[in-house]
Coordinates of C-alpha atoms and ligand atoms in Angstrom, one line a residue:
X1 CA -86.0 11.7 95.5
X2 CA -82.8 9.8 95.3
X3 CA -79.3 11.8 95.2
X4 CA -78.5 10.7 91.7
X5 CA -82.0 12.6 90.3
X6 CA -81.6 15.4 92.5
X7 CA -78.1 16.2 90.8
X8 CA -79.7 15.1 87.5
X9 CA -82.5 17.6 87.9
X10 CA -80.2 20.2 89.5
X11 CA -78.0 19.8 86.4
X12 CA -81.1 20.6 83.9
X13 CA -82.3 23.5 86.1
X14 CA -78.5 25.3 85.8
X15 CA -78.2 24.2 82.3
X16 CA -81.6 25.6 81.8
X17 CA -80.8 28.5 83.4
X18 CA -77.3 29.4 81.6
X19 CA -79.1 29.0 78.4
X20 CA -81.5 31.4 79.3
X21 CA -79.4 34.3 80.5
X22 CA -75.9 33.4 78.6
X23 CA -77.4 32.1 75.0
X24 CA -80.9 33.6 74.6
X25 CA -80.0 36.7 76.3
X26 CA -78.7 40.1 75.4
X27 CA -75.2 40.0 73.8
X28 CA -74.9 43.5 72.7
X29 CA -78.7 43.2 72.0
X30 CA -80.8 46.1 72.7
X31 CA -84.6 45.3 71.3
X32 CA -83.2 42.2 69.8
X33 CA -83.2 38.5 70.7
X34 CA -82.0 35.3 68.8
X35 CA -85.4 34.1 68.6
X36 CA -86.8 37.2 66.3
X37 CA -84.0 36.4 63.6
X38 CA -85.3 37.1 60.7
X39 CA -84.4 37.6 56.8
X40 CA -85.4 41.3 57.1
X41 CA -88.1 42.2 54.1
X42 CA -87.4 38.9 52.7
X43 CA -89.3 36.2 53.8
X44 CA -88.0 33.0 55.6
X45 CA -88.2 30.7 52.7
X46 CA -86.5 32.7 50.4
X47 CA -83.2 33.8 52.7
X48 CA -81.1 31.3 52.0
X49 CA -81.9 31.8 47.9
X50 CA -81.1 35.4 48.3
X51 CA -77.8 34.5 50.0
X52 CA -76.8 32.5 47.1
X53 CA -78.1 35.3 45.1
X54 CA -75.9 37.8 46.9
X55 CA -72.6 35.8 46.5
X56 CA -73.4 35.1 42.8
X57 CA -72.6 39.4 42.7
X58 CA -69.1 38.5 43.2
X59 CA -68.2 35.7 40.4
X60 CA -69.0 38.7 38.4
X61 CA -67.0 41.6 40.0
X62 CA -66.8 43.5 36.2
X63 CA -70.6 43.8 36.7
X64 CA -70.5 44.9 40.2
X65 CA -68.3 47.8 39.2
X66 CA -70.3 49.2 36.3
X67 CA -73.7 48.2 37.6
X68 CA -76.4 50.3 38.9
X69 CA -77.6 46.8 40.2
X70 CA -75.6 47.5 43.7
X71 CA -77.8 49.4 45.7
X72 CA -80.1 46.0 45.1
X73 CA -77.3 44.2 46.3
X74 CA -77.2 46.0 49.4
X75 CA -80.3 46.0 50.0
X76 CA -80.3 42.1 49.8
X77 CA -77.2 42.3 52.1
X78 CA -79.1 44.7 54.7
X79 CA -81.9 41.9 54.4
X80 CA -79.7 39.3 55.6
X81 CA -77.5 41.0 57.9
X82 CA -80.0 43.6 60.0
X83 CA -81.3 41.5 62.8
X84 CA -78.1 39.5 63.5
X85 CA -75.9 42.6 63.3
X86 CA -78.9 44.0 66.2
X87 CA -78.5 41.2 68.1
X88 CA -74.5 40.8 68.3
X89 CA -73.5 44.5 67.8
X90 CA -76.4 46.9 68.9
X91 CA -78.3 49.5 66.9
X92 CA -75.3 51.6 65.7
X93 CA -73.4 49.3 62.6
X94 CA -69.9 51.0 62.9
X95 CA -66.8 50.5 64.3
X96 CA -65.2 53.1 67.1
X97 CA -61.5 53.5 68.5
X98 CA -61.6 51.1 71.9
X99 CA -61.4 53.7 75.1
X100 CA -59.9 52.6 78.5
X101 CA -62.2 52.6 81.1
X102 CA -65.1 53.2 79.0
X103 CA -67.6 50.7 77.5
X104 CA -68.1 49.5 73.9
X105 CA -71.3 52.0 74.0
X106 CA -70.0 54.7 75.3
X107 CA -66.9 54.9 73.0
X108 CA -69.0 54.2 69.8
X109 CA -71.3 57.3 71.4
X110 CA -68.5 59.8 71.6
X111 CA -67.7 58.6 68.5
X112 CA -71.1 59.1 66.9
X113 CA -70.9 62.9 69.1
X114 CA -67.4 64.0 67.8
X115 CA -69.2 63.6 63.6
X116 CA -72.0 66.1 64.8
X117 CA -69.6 68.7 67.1
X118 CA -67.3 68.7 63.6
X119 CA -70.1 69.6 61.3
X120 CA -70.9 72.6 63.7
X121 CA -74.0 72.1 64.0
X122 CA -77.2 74.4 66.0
X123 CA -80.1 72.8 67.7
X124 CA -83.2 73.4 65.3
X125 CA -80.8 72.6 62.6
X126 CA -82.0 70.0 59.9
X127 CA -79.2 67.8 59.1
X128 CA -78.6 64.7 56.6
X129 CA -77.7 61.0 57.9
X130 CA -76.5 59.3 54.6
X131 CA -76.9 56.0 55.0
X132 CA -78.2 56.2 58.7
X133 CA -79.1 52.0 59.3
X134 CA -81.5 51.0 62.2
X135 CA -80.6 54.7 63.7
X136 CA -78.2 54.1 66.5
X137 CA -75.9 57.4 65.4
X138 CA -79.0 59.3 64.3
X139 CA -80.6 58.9 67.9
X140 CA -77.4 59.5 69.8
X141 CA -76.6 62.8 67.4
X142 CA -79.9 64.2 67.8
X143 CA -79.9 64.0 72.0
X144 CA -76.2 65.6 72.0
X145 CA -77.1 68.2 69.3
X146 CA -80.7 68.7 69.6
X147 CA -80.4 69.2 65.8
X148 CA -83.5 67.5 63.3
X149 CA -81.8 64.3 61.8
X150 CA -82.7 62.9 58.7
X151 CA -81.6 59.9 58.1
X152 CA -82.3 57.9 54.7
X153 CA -81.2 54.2 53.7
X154 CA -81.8 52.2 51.0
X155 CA -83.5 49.1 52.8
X156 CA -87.0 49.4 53.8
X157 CA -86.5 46.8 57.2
X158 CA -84.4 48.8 58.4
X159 CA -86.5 52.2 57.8
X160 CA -89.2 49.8 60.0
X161 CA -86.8 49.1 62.9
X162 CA -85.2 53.0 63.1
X163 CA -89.1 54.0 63.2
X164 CA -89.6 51.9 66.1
X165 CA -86.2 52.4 67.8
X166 CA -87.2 56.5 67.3
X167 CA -90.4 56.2 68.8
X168 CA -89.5 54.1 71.5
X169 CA -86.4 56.8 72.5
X170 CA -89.0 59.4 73.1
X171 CA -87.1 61.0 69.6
X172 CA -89.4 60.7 66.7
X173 CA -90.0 64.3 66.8
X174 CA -85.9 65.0 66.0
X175 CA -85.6 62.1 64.1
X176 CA -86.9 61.2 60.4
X177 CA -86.3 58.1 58.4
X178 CA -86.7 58.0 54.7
X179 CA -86.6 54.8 52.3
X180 CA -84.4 55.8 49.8
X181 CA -81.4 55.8 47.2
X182 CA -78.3 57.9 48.7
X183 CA -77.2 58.2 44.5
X184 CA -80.7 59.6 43.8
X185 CA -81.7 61.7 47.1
X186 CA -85.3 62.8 47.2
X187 CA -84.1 66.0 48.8
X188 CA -84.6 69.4 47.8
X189 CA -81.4 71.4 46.6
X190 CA -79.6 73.6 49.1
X191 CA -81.9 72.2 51.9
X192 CA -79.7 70.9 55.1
X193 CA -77.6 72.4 57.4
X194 CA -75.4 70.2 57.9
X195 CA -74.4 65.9 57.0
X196 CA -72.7 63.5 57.8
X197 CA -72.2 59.1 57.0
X198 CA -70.1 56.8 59.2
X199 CA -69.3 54.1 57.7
X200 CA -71.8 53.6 54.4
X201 CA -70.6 55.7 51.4
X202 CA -68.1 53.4 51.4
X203 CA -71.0 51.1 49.3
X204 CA -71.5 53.0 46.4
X205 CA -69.7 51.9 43.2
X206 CA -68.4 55.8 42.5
X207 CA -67.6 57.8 45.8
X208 CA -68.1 61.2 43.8
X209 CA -72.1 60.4 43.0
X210 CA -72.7 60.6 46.6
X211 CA -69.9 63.1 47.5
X212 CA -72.4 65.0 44.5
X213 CA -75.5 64.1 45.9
X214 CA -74.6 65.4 49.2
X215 CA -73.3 68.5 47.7
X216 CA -77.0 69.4 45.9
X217 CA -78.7 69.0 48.9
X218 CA -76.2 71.0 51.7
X219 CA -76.6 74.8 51.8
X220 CA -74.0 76.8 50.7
X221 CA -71.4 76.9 53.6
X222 CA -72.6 73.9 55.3
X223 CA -70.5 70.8 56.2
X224 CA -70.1 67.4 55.4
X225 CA -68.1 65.0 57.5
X226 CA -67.6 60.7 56.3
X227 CA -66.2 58.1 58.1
X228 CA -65.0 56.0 55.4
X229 CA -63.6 52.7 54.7
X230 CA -60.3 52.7 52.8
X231 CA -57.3 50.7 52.5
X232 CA -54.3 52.6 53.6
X233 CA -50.5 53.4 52.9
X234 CA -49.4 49.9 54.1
X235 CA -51.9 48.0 51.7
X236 CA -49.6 46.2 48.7
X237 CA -51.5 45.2 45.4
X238 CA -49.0 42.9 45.0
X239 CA -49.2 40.9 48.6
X240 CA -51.5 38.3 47.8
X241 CA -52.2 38.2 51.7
X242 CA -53.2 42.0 51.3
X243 CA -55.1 41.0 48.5
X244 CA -57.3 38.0 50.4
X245 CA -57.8 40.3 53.7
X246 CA -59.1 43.2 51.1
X247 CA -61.1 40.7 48.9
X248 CA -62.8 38.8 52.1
X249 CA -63.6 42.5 53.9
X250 CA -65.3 43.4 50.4
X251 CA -67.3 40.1 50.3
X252 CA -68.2 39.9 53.5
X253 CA -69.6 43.3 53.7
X254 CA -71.2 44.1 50.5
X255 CA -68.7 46.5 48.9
X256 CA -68.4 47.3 45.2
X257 CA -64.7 47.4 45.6
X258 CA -62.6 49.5 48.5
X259 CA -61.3 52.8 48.2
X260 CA -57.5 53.5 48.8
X261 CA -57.8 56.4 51.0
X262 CA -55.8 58.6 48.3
X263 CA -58.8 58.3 46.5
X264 CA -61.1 60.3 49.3
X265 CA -60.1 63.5 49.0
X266 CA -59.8 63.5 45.4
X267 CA -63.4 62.4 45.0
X268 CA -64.7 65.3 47.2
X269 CA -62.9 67.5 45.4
X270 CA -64.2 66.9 41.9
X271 CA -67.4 67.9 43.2
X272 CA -66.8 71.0 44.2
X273 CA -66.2 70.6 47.8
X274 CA -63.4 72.3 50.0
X275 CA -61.4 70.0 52.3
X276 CA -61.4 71.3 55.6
X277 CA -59.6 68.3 58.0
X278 CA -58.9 64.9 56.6
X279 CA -57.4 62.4 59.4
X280 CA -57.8 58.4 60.0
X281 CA -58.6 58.3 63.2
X282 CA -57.7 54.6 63.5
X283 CA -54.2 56.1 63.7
X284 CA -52.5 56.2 67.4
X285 CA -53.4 57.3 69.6
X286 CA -56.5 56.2 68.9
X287 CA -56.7 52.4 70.5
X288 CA -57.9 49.9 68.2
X289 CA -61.0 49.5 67.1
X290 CA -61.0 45.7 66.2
X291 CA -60.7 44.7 69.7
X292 CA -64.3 44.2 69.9
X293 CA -64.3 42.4 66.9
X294 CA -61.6 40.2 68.9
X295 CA -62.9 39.9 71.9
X296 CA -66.2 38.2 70.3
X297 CA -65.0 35.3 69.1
X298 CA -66.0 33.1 71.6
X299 CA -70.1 34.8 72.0
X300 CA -69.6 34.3 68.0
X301 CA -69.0 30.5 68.8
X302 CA -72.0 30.5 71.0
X303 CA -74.2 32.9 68.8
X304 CA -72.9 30.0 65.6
X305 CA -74.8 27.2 67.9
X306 CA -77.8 28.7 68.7
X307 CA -78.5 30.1 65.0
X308 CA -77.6 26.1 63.9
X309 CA -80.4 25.2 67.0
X310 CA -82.7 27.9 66.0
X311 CA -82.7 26.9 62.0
X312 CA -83.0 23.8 62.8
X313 CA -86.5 23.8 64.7
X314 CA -87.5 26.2 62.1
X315 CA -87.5 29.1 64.6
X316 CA -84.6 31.3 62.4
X317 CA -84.9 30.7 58.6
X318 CA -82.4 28.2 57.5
X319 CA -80.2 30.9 55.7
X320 CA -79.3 32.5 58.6
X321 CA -77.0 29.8 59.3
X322 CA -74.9 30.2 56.3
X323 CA -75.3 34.2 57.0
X324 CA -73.9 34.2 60.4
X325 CA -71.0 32.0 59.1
X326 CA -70.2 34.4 56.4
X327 CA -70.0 36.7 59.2
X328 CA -67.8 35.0 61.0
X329 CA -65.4 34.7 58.3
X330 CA -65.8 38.4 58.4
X331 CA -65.3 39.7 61.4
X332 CA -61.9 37.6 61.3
X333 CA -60.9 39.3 57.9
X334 CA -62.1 42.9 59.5
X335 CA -59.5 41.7 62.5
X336 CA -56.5 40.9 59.8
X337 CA -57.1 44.0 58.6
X338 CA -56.6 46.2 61.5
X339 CA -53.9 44.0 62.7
X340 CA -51.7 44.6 59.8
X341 CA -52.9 48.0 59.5
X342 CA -53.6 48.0 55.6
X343 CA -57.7 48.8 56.2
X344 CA -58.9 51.6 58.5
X345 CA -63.4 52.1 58.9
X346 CA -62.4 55.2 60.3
X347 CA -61.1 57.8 57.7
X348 CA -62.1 60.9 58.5
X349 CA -63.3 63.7 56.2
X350 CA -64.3 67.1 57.2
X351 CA -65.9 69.3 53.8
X352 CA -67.4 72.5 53.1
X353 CA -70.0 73.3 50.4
X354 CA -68.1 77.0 49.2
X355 CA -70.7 79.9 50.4
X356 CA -70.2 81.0 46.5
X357 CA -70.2 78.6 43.7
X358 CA -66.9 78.8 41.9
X359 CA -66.8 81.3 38.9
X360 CA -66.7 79.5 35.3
X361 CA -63.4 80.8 33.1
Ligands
LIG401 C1 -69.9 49.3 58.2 C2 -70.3 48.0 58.0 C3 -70.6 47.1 59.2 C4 -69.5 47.1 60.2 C5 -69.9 46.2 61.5 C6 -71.0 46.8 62.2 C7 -70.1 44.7 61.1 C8 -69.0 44.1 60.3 C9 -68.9 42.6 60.7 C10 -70.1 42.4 61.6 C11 -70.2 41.2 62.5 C12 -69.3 40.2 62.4 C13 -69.4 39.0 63.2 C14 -70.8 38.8 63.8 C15 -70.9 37.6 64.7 C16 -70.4 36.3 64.0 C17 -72.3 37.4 65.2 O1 -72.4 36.3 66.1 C18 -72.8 38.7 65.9 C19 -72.7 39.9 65.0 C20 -71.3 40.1 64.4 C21 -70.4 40.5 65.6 C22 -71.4 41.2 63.3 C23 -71.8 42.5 63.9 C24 -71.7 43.7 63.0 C25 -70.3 43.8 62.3 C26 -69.2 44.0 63.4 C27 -70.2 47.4 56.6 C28 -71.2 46.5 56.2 C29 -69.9 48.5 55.5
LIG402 C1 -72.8 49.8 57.8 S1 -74.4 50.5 57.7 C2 -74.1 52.0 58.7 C3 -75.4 52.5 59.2 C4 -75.2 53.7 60.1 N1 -74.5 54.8 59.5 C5 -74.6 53.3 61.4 O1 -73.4 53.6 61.6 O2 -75.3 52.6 62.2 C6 -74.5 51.2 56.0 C7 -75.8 51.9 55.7 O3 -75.7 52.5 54.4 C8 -76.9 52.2 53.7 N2 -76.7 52.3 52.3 C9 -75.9 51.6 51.5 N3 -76.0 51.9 50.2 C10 -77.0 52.8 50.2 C11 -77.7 53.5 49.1 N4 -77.3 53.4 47.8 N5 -78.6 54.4 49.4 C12 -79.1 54.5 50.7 N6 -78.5 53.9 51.7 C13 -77.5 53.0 51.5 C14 -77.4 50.8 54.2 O4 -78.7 50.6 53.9 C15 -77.0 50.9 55.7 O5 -78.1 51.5 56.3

């Protein structure tokens, strides 16, 4: 073998190799690899319809508002988004304050931790996850609090993949995963000890008819903690920069409009609920959370390539190209946010149920 084909072949076996471990590879991707990208319940032919579908929700935003059509919506977002939010982000679909010296896991962990130790919870307790995803939180919440989770969400892919995830995490005994509406729960009255949602309520159209829901089915003198997604005291309706960061976080992330986080308390307290803390913990201390986000962009550049590569030889459905680019738009929107400090994922509610409902006058 002459020098010229032994660098040649050299070249492809280092190539091959970077691909291998840097592209295909885990990016934050536990149980999930660019090569099982799918469309979630929807199958590969019909993803890219259902993403013009999904975007043809926002060239009617009077609709949005009023309809009971959005917990299709998201579930045709959840379609769409599951596997490549697995694959870039990791089982738990929130955001957490960054933490020197400690990993993205770990921080989103004690971030999952500090929801459970608020709602004061025992082990053997059965406790609510509203809106609980592929089960990251749930999984982490039940090994720190050895309480019985049950989560529920509203897309059926995802019940499949938190199953699986449950099982696999030796947890399916403390964990539960229902298929279900969070407006509508199929949950018995006065049945849970305890509840929490990080970052989900913030997709219903009316914040009181889960704040409601939740209510009916937590015992009397039980808690409720939300991370919520809100726009905050530095947001202007009249800065139309405000107004295109807002818009693109709501369209990239299927939300029926953002709350102002004002609008939180009020909500929980129309319902019947006592307010026990109330805090953003985006605020300083706390280290930002969109660092992350940040410090993506170039695995986003690389993840961009390989969905194009993938679609193309028909291994990804071909909308999962114009799904990871709406993503990309998003995660810089989510970063615009947090920069100028008008959006905050992280609005913290603690609530009590009252122990005695309130007497009528
Ligand atoms: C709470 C919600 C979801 C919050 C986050 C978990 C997700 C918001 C934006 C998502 C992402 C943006 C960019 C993607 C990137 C282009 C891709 O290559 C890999 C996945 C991303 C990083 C993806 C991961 C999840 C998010 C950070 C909402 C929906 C209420
Ligand atoms: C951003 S994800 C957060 C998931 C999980 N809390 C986590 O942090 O990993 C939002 C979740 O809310 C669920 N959700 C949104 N609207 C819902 C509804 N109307 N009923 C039930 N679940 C819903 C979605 O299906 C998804 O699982």
């Amino acid at each position: 073998m002459d020098s010229l084909s032994l660098f040649c072949t050299g070249a492809l076996l280092a190539g091959g190799l970077y691909w291998f471990v840097c592209v295909l590879g885990p990016a934050e991707q536990k149980g999930k690899r660019a090569v099982d990208l799918s469309g979630g319940s929807i199958s590969a032919e019909k993803v890219r319809d259902n993403y013009k579908q999904y975007w043809s929700f926002f060239r009617r935003p009077k609709e949005i508002e009023t309809a009971e059509k959005v917990p299709d919506f998201v579930d045709t977002f959840y379609n769409l988004v599951t596997d490549i939010y697995e694959w870039g982000w990791g089982q738990s679909f929130h955001f957490s304050p960054s933490i020197p010296g400690k990993s993205h896991r770990d921080a989103t962990r004690l971030h999952e931790e500090m929801a459970v130790d608020l709602i004061d919870v025992k082990p053997g307790d059965r406790i609510l996850d509203v809106g609980c995803g592929v089960g990251g939180p749930m999984r982490a919440i039940a090994a720190h609090s050895r309480a019985k989770v049950v989560g529920i969400t509203i897309n059926d892919y995802q019940v499949n993949r938190a199953r699986m995830h449950n099982k696999k995490a030796g947890l399916d005994s403390l964990c539960e995963v229902v298929c279900g509406n969070f407006l509508e729960m199929p949950f018995q009255d006065n049945s849970f000890d305890g509840a929490y949602s990080i970052e989900a309520t913030c997709h219903a159209p009316k914040l009181e008819d889960v704040y409601a829901e939740v209510f009916r089915v937590l015992k009397p003198g039980s808690l409720y903690v939300s991370y919520e997604w809100v726009t905050t005291e530095k947001y202007r309706a009249d800065n139309p920069e405000h107004v295109e960061v807002i818009q693109g976080i709501e369209r990239g992330d299927a939300l029926p409009g953002l709350r102002s986080y004002s609008d939180i308390a009020e909500a929980a307290k129309k319902v019947g609920f006592e307010i026990v803390k109330e805090k953003d913990l985006a605020k300083p201390p706390s280290l930002p959370w969109w660092t992350r986000l940040k410090m993506g962009r170039i695995a986003y550049w690389r993840n961009h390539i390989l969905v194009i590569v993938l679609a193309a030889i028909g291994i990804a459905p071909k909308g999962t190209v114009d799904v990871h680019d709406m993503l990309f738009k998003t995660a810089d929107y989510l970063t615009r946010g947090g920069d100028s400090g008008i959006f905050s994922p992280m609005h913290m509610i603690l609530l009590r149920k009252p122990k005695e409902a309130p007497s009528k006058s």
